[in-house]
């Protein structure tokens, strides 16, 4: 099962990808996470990406597609992958087709998280993570059970992304509208797009995605009598 989670900044791509990793053993391929790791490590890619990301603009297609290609060759992708934040341009969508073809893999679904952009600003600006294990929290929607202590690992230090401020989020949204939303028709023409209400609570979004994935599994199972139409 190989799926793309598509949606603007704060739509919940990372949140839902993490659930799928935990529940299904799929691998999360987040170009944002890969680029942030490169920035932190000070690699040549990181040095190129840092200022672009802090401005909320897009890193070059060649860089991110190379990162995805390398990542697809790791053994943990065998149970399927979730593309989180990739592809983001028509050129990246073309590159992904080639990367999958070369590896004998195919896309099962492109799941668009439908959201209200105005509400997303609050989601993104209020977001923070555990500095030790990366568990995600939010000022308003998800505080640790014990204030100041990570639920997952017990650490006491938290951090925020440098691009999670209102001004940069505006640029990130504009980039999404201009360059990423226009790739949806490519996948619609192939009957791969399914839409989920990304404004519902996290559990409901997760259930809706789970139902779409189950539908695909039923289709693939020999002898299955339930063959719902795609789209
Ligand atoms: P990236 O890291 O991909 O960021 P993004 O697309 O802007 O998306 P976010 O990670 O901000 O949001 P998300 O959808 O994952 O939401 P989350 O689950 O965290 O990219 C960052 C930058 O890297 C880009 O700007 C670009 O510069 C560069 N880059 C990355 N990929 C690239 C590419 N392919 N090409 C070129 N450049 C690239 O949720 C947000 C918050 O909301 C959380 O606090 C969460 O707890 C909360 N939340 C989630 N779901 C719900 C819900 N249903 N209800 C209430 N709260 C919710
Ligand atoms: Mg994310």
mmCIF file of N, CA and C and ligand atoms in Angstrom, residues 10 12-15 28 30 32-33 36 84-85 127 161 172, ligand 2:
data_model
loop_
_atom_site.group_PDB
_atom_site.id
_atom_site.type_symbol
_atom_site.label_atom_id
_atom_site.label_comp_id
_atom_site.label_asym_id
_atom_site.label_seq_id
_atom_site.Cartn_x
_atom_site.Cartn_y
_atom_site.Cartn_z
ATOM 1 N N UNK A 10 -0.384 22.233 8.099
ATOM 2 C CA UNK A 10 -1.266 22.085 9.253
ATOM 3 C C UNK A 10 -2.488 21.228 8.981
ATOM 4 N N UNK A 12 -2.710 18.147 8.808
ATOM 5 C CA UNK A 12 -2.685 16.923 9.622
ATOM 6 C C UNK A 12 -1.977 15.765 8.938
ATOM 7 N N UNK A 13 -1.174 16.052 7.928
ATOM 8 C CA UNK A 13 -0.459 14.993 7.200
ATOM 9 C C UNK A 13 0.462 14.213 8.152
ATOM 10 N N UNK A 14 1.265 14.948 8.907
ATOM 11 C CA UNK A 14 2.210 14.301 9.818
ATOM 12 C C UNK A 14 1.494 13.531 10.915
ATOM 13 N N UNK A 15 0.416 14.117 11.441
ATOM 14 C CA UNK A 15 -0.355 13.472 12.509
ATOM 15 C C UNK A 15 -0.915 12.141 12.022
ATOM 16 N N UNK A 28 6.784 6.338 7.002
ATOM 17 C CA UNK A 28 6.423 7.733 6.712
ATOM 18 C C UNK A 28 7.576 8.390 5.969
ATOM 19 N N UNK A 30 8.473 11.748 4.915
ATOM 20 C CA UNK A 30 8.173 13.177 5.002
ATOM 21 C C UNK A 30 9.382 13.974 4.520
ATOM 22 N N UNK A 32 9.628 17.122 4.526
ATOM 23 C CA UNK A 32 9.876 18.170 5.516
ATOM 24 C C UNK A 32 10.785 17.661 6.635
ATOM 25 N N UNK A 33 10.468 16.469 7.166
ATOM 26 C CA UNK A 33 11.302 15.886 8.235
ATOM 27 C C UNK A 33 12.722 15.609 7.729
ATOM 28 N N UNK A 36 14.546 18.902 7.482
ATOM 29 C CA UNK A 36 14.890 19.431 8.814
ATOM 30 C C UNK A 36 16.066 18.651 9.410
ATOM 31 N N UNK A 84 4.363 12.066 2.718
ATOM 32 C CA UNK A 84 3.853 13.170 3.552
ATOM 33 C C UNK A 84 4.589 14.442 3.129
ATOM 34 N N UNK A 85 3.888 15.310 2.386
ATOM 35 C CA UNK A 85 4.524 16.554 1.944
ATOM 36 C C UNK A 85 5.282 16.390 0.641
ATOM 37 N N UNK A 127 1.658 24.710 17.373
ATOM 38 C CA UNK A 127 2.238 23.359 17.404
ATOM 39 C C UNK A 127 3.637 23.340 18.032
ATOM 40 N N UNK A 161 8.999 24.703 15.376
ATOM 41 C CA UNK A 161 9.661 24.863 14.081
ATOM 42 C C UNK A 161 9.848 26.344 13.767
ATOM 43 N N UNK A 172 3.670 29.711 3.030
ATOM 44 C CA UNK A 172 3.540 28.261 2.810
ATOM 45 C C UNK A 172 2.167 27.922 2.215
HETATM 46 MG MG1 LIG B 2 4.112 17.734 8.692
#
